[in-house]
CSV table of C-alpha atoms in Angstrom, one decimal:
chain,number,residue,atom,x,y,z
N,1,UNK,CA,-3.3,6.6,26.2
N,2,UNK,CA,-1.5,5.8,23.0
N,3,UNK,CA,-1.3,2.2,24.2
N,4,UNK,CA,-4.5,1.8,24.6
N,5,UNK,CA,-5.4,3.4,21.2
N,6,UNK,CA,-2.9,0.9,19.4
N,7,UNK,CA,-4.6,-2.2,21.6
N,8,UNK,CA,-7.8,-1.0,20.3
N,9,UNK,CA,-7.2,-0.3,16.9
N,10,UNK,CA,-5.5,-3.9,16.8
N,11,UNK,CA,-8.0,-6.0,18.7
N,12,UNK,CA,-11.3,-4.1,16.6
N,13,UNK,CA,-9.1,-5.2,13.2
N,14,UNK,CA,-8.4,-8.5,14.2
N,15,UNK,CA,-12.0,-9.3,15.2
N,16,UNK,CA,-13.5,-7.6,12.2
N,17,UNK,CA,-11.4,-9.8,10.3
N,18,UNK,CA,-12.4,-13.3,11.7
N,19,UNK,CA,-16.1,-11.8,11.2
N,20,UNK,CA,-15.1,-11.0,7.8
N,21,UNK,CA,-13.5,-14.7,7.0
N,22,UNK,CA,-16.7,-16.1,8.3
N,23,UNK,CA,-19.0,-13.7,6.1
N,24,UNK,CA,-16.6,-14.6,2.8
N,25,UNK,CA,-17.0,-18.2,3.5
N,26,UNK,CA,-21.2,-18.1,4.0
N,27,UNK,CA,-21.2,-15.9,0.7
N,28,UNK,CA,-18.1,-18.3,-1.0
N,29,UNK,CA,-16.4,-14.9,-1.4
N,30,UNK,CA,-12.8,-16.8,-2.7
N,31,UNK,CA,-10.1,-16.1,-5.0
N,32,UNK,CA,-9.8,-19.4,-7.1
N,33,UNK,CA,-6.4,-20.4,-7.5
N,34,UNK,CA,-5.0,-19.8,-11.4
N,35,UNK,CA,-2.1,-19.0,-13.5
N,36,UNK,CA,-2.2,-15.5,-12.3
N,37,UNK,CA,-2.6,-16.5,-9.0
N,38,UNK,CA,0.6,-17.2,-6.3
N,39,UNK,CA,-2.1,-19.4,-4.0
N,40,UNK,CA,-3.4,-23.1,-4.6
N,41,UNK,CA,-6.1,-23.2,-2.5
N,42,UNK,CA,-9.9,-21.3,-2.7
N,43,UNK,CA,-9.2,-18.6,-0.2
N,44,UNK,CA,-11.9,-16.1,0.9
N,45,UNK,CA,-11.1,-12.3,0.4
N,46,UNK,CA,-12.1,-9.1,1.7
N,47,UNK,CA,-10.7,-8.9,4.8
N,48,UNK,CA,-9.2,-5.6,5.0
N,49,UNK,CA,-12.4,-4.3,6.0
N,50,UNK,CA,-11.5,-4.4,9.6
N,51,UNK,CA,-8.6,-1.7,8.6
N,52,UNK,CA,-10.7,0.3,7.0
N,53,UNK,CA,-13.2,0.3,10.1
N,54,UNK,CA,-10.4,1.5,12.1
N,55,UNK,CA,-9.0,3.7,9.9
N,56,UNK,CA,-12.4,5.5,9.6
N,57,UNK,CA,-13.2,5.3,13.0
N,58,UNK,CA,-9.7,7.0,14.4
N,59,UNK,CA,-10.2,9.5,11.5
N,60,UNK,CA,-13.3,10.7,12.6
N,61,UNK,CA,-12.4,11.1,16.3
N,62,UNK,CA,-9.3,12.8,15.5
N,63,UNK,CA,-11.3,15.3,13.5
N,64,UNK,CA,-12.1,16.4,17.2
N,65,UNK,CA,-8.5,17.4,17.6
N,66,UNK,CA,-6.9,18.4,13.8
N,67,UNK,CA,-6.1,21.9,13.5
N,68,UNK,CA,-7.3,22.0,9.7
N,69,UNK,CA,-10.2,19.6,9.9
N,70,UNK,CA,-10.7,19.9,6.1
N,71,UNK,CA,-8.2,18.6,5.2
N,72,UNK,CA,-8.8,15.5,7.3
N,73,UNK,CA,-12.1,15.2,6.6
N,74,UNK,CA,-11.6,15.3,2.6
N,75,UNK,CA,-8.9,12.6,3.3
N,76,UNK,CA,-11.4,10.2,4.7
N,77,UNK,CA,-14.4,11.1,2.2
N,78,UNK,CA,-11.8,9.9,-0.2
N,79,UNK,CA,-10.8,7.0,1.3
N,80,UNK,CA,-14.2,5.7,2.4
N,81,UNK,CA,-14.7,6.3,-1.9
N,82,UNK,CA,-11.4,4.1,-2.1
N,83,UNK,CA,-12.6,1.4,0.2
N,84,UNK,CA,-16.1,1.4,-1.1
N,85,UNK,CA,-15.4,0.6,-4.6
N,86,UNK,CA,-13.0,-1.8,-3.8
N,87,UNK,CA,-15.4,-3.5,-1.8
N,88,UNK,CA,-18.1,-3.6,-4.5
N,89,UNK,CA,-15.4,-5.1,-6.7
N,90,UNK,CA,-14.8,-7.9,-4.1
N,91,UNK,CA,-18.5,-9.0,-4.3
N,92,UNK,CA,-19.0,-8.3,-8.2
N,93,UNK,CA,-16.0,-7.9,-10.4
N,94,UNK,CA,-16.1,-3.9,-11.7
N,95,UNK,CA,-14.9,-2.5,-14.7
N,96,UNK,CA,-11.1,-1.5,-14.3
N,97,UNK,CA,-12.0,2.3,-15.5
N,98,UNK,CA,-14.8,2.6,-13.4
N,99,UNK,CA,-12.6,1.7,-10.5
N,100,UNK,CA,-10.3,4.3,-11.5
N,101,UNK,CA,-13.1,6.5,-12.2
N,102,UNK,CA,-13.7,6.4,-8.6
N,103,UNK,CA,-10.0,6.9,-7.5
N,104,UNK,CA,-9.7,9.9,-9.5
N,105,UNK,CA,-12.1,11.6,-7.3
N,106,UNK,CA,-11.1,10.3,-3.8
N,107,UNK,CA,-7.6,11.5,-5.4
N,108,UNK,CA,-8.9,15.0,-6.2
N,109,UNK,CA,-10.4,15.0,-2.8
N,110,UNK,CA,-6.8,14.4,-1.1
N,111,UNK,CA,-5.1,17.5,-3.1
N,112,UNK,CA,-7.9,20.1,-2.0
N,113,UNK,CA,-7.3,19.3,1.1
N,114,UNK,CA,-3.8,19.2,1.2
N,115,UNK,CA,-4.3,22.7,-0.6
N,116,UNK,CA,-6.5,23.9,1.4
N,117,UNK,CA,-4.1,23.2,4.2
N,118,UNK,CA,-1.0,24.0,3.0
N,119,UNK,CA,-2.1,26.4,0.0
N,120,UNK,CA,1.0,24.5,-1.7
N,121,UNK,CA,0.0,23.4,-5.4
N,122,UNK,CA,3.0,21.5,-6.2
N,123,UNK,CA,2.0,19.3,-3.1
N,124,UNK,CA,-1.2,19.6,-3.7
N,125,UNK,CA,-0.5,18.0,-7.1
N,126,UNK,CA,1.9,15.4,-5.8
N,127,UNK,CA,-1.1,14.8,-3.4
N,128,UNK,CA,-2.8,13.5,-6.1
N,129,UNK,CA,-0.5,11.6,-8.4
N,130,UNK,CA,1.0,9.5,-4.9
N,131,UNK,CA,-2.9,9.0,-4.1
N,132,UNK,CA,-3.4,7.8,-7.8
N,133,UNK,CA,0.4,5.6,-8.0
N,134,UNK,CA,0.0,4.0,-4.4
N,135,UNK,CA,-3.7,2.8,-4.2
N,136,UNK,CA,-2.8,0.9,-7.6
N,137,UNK,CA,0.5,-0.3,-6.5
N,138,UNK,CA,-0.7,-2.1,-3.3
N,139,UNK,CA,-3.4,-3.4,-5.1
N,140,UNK,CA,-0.7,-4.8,-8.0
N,141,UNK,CA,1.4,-5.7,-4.8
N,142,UNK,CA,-0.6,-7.6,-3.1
N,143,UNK,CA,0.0,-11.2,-4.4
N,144,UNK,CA,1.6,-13.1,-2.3
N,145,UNK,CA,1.2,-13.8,1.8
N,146,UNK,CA,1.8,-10.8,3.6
N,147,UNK,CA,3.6,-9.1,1.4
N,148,UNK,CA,1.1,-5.9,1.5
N,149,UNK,CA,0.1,-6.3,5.1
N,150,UNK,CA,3.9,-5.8,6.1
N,151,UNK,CA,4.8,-3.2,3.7
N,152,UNK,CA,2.1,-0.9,4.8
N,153,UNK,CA,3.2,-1.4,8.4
N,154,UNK,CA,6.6,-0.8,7.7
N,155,UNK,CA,6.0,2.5,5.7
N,156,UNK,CA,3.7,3.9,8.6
N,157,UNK,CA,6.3,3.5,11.2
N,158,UNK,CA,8.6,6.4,9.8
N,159,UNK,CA,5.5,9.0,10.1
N,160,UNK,CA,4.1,7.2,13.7
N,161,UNK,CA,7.8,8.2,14.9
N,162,UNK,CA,8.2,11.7,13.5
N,163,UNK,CA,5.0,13.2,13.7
N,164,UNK,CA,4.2,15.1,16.2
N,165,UNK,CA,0.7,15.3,16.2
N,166,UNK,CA,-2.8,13.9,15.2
N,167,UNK,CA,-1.4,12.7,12.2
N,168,UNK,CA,0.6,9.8,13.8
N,169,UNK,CA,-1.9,9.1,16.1
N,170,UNK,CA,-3.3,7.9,12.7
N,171,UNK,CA,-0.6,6.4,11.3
N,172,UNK,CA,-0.3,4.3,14.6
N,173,UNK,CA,-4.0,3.6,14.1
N,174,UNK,CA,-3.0,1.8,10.5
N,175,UNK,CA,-0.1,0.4,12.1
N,176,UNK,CA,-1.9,-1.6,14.9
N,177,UNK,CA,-4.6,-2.4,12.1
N,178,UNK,CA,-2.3,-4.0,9.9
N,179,UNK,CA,-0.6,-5.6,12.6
N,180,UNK,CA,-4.1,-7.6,13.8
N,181,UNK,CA,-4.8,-8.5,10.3
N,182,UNK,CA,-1.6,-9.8,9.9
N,183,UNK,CA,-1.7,-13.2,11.6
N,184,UNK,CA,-4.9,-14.0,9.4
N,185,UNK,CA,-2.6,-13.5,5.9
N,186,UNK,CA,0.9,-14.9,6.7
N,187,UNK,CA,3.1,-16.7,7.2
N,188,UNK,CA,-0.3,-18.8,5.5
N,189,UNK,CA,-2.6,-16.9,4.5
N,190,UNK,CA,-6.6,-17.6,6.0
N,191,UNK,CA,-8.0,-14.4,3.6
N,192,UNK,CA,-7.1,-11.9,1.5
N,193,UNK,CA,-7.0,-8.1,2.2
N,194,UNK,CA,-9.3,-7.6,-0.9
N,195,UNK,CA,-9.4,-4.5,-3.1
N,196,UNK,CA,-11.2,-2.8,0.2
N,197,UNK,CA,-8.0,-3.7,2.0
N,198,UNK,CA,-5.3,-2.8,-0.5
N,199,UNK,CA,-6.2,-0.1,-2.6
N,200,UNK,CA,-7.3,1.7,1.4
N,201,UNK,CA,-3.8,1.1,2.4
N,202,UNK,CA,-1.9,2.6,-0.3
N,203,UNK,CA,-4.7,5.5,-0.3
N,204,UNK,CA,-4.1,6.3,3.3
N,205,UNK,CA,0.0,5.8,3.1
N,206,UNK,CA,-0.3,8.5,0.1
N,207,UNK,CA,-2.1,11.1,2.9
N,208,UNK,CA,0.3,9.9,5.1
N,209,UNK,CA,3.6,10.2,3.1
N,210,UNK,CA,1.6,13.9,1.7
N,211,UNK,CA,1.2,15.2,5.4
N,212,UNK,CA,4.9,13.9,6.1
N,213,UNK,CA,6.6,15.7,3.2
N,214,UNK,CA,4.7,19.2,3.9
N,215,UNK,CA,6.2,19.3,7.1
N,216,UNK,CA,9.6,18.2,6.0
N,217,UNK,CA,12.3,21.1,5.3
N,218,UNK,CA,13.3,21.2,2.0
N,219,UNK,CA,16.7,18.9,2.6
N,220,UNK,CA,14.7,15.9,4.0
N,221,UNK,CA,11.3,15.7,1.7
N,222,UNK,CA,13.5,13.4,-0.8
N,223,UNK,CA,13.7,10.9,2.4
N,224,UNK,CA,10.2,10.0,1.8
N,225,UNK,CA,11.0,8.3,-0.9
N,226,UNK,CA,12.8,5.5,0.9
N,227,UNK,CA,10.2,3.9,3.4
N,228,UNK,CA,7.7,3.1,-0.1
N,229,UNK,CA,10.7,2.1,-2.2
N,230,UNK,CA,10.5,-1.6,-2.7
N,231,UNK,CA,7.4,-1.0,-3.8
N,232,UNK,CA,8.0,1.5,-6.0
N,233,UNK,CA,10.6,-0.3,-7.7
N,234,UNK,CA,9.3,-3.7,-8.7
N,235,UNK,CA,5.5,-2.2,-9.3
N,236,UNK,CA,7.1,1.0,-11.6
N,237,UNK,CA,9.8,-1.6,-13.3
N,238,UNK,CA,7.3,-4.3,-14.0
N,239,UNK,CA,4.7,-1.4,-15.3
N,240,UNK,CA,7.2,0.2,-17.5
N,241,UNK,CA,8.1,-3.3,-19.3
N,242,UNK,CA,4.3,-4.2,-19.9
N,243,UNK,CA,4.1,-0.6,-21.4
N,244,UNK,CA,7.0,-1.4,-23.5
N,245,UNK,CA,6.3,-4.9,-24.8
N,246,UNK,CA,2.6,-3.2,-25.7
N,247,UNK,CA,0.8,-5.5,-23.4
N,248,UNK,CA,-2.7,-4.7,-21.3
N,249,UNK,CA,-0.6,-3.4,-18.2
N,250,UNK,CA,-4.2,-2.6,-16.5
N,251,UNK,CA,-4.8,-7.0,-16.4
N,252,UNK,CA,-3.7,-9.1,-13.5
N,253,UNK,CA,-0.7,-10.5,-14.5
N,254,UNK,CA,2.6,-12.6,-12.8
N,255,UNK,CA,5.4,-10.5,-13.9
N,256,UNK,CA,6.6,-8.5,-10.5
N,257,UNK,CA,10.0,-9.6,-9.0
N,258,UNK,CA,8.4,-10.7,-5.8
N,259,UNK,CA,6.2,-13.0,-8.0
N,260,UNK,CA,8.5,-14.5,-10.2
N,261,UNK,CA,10.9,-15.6,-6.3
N,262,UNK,CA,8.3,-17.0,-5.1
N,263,UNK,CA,7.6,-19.3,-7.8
N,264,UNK,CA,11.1,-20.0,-7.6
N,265,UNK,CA,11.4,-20.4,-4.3
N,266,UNK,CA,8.1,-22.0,-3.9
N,267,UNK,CA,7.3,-20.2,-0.7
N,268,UNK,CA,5.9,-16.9,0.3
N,269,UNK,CA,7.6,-16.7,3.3
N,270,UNK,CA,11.4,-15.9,2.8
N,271,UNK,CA,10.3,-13.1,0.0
N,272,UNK,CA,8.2,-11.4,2.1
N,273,UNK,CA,10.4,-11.1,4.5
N,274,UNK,CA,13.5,-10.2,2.1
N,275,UNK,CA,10.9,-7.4,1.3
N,276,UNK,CA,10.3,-6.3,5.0
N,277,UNK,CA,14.4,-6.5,5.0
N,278,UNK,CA,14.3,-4.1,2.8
N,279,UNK,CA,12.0,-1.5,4.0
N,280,UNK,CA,13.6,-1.6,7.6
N,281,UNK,CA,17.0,-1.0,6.0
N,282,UNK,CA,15.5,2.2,4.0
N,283,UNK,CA,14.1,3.5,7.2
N,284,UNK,CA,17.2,3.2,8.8
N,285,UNK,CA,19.2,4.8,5.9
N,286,UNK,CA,16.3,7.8,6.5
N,287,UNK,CA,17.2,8.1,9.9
N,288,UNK,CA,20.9,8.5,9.2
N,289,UNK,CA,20.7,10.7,6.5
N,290,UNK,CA,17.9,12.7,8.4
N,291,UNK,CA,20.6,13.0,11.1
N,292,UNK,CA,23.3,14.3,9.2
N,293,UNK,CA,23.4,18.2,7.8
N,294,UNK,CA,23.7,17.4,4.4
N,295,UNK,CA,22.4,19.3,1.4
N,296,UNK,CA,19.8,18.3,-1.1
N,297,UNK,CA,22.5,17.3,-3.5
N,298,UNK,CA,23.7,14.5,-0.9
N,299,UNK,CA,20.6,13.4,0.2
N,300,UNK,CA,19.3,12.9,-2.8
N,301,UNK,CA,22.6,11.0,-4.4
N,302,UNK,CA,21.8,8.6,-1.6
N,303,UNK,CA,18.4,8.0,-2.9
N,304,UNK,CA,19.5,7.9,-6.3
N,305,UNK,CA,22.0,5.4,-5.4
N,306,UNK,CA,19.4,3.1,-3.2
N,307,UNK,CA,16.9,3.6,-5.9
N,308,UNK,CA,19.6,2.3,-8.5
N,309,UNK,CA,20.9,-0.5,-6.4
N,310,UNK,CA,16.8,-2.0,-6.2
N,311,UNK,CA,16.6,-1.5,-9.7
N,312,UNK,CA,19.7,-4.1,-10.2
N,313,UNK,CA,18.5,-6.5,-7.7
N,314,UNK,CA,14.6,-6.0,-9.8
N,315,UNK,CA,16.7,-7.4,-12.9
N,316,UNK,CA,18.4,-10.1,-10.7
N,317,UNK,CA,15.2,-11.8,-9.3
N,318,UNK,CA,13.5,-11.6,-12.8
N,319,UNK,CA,16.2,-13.3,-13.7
N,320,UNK,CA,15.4,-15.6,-17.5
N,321,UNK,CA,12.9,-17.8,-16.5
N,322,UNK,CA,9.7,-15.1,-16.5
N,323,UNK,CA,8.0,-15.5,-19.3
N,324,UNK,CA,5.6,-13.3,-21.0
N,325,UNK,CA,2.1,-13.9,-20.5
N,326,UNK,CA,0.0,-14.0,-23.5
N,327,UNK,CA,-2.6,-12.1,-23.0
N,328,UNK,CA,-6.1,-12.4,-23.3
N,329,UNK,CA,-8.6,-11.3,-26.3
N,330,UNK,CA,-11.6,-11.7,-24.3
């Protein structure tokens, strides 16, 4: 059963995809190459549709199967909000606040419904605030081949493993989705996931990381944190210094670490991969420490320490040739 769910969920993503590379290129749907921009070629964009078809569709037949169906369901009302914006924006640019306009709500939707499952506020609230952090980071993070594709993969794997019920079935669901997308983005990418693709996955890992933590004890719900921690780490680091230095942070811009390799490397390939390294290492540093009876105070020294040690490497890869980017007055 669950290998024919992960052979579906791949094979309807992958197909979606090559229809959705066709449909770009009919409709010249591309992202022109710029100083902003980490490709050098006209490359066609939304293809991340075919994950959010199978992200909806293995939603809606799990709601069969849920205990708390509400909660589910307000999930995928939010993410279907998410996805549909993004995918306006893809055709037509949008207006940055009416994005997040949009975000807010499908946000708002995710914490009642993790309230109304768990009846937990300060998750309910965390629901929220992860919804609101993670569809924005994979959005900023998606800039060079593969880099989002693999990430979201990687993070889903931890919850696919651990939960034990209709819940991972979904997280396999975005794992096999992401994995049939995947060939169409790196190691060169064909299309881009789009703001349909990218701000979807980082909706859905926020339920996903949400549902994961309310059934963590107490001891473990810090581990969470390691799976999404690249991420974290160069999109909050490169945020906070475009706060400081008073610049538009809300603008596309060049600044993240995995940006600034790349052009120094002059390759996508190696850095996404470095960041896959990464991620694979923080799961298996949750699995150790999830193994271990340790105390809050341990556990989340560890993190500290992991969290620290990313920070360092963040300064490392930025390095002194970044420069700031002037920004616009248009």
């Amino acid at each position: 059963m669950i290998g024919a769910w992960l052979f579906a969920s791949l094979l309807v993503s992958a197909s979606l995809t090559w229809l959705a590379r066709r449909y770009a290129l009919r409709r010249q749907l591309l992202d022109a190459p710029g100083e902003r921009r980490a490709h050098t070629v006209p490359t066609p964009r939304g293809g991340g549709i075919g994950i959010v078809v199978v992200l909806v569709l293995a939603g809606v037949w799990l709601l069969g199967v849920v205990v708390d169906r509400v909660e589910l369901a307000a999930m995928l009302a939010g993410l279907v909000m998410v996805a549909g914006v993004g995918l306006i924006d893809d055709h037509r640019p949008l207006s940055p606040f009416l994005r997040l306009g949009v975000q807010v709500v499908a946000a708002a939707l995710l914490a009642a419904g993790t309230w109304h499952a768990t009846r937990e506020p300060i998750l309910a609230g965390g629901a929220f605030v992860l919804a609101m952090a993670l569809t924005n980071i994979w959005n900023f993070m998606d800039g060079i081949d593969g880099i989002a594709t693999s990430q979201a993969l990687l993070v889903a794997l931890p919850i696919v493993v651990l939960e034990a019920d209709a819940w991972s079935w979904w997280a396999a669901a975005l794992a096999a989705a992401t994995l049939g997308f995947l060939p169409f983005n790196f190691p060169k990418a064909r299309i881009f996931l789009g703001d349909v693709g990218s701000g979807t996955l980082g909706f859905a890992l926020a339920a996903l990381l949400v549902h994961g933590l309310a059934d963590a004890p107490l001891t473990h719900a810090w581990l969470w944190a390691l799976p999404p921690s690249a991420f974290l780490v160069d999109a909050g680091l490169t945020l906070g210094r475009r706060v400081v230095r008073g610049e538009r942070f809300w603008e596309p811009h060049s600044q993240h670490a995995y940006q600034a390799w790349a052009r120094r490397l002059g390759s996508h390939v190696p850095v996404t991969c470095a960041y896959a390294g990464w991620t694979i290492a923080s799961i298996v540093l949750m699995a150790w420490l999830g193994s271990r009876d340790r105390d809050t105070a341990q556990v989340s020294g560890f993190i500290a320490a992991w969290y620290i040690a990313g920070a360092g490497i963040w300064l490392s890869l930025q390095g002194k040739g970044v420069p700031r980017v002037k920004e616009s007055t248009e």
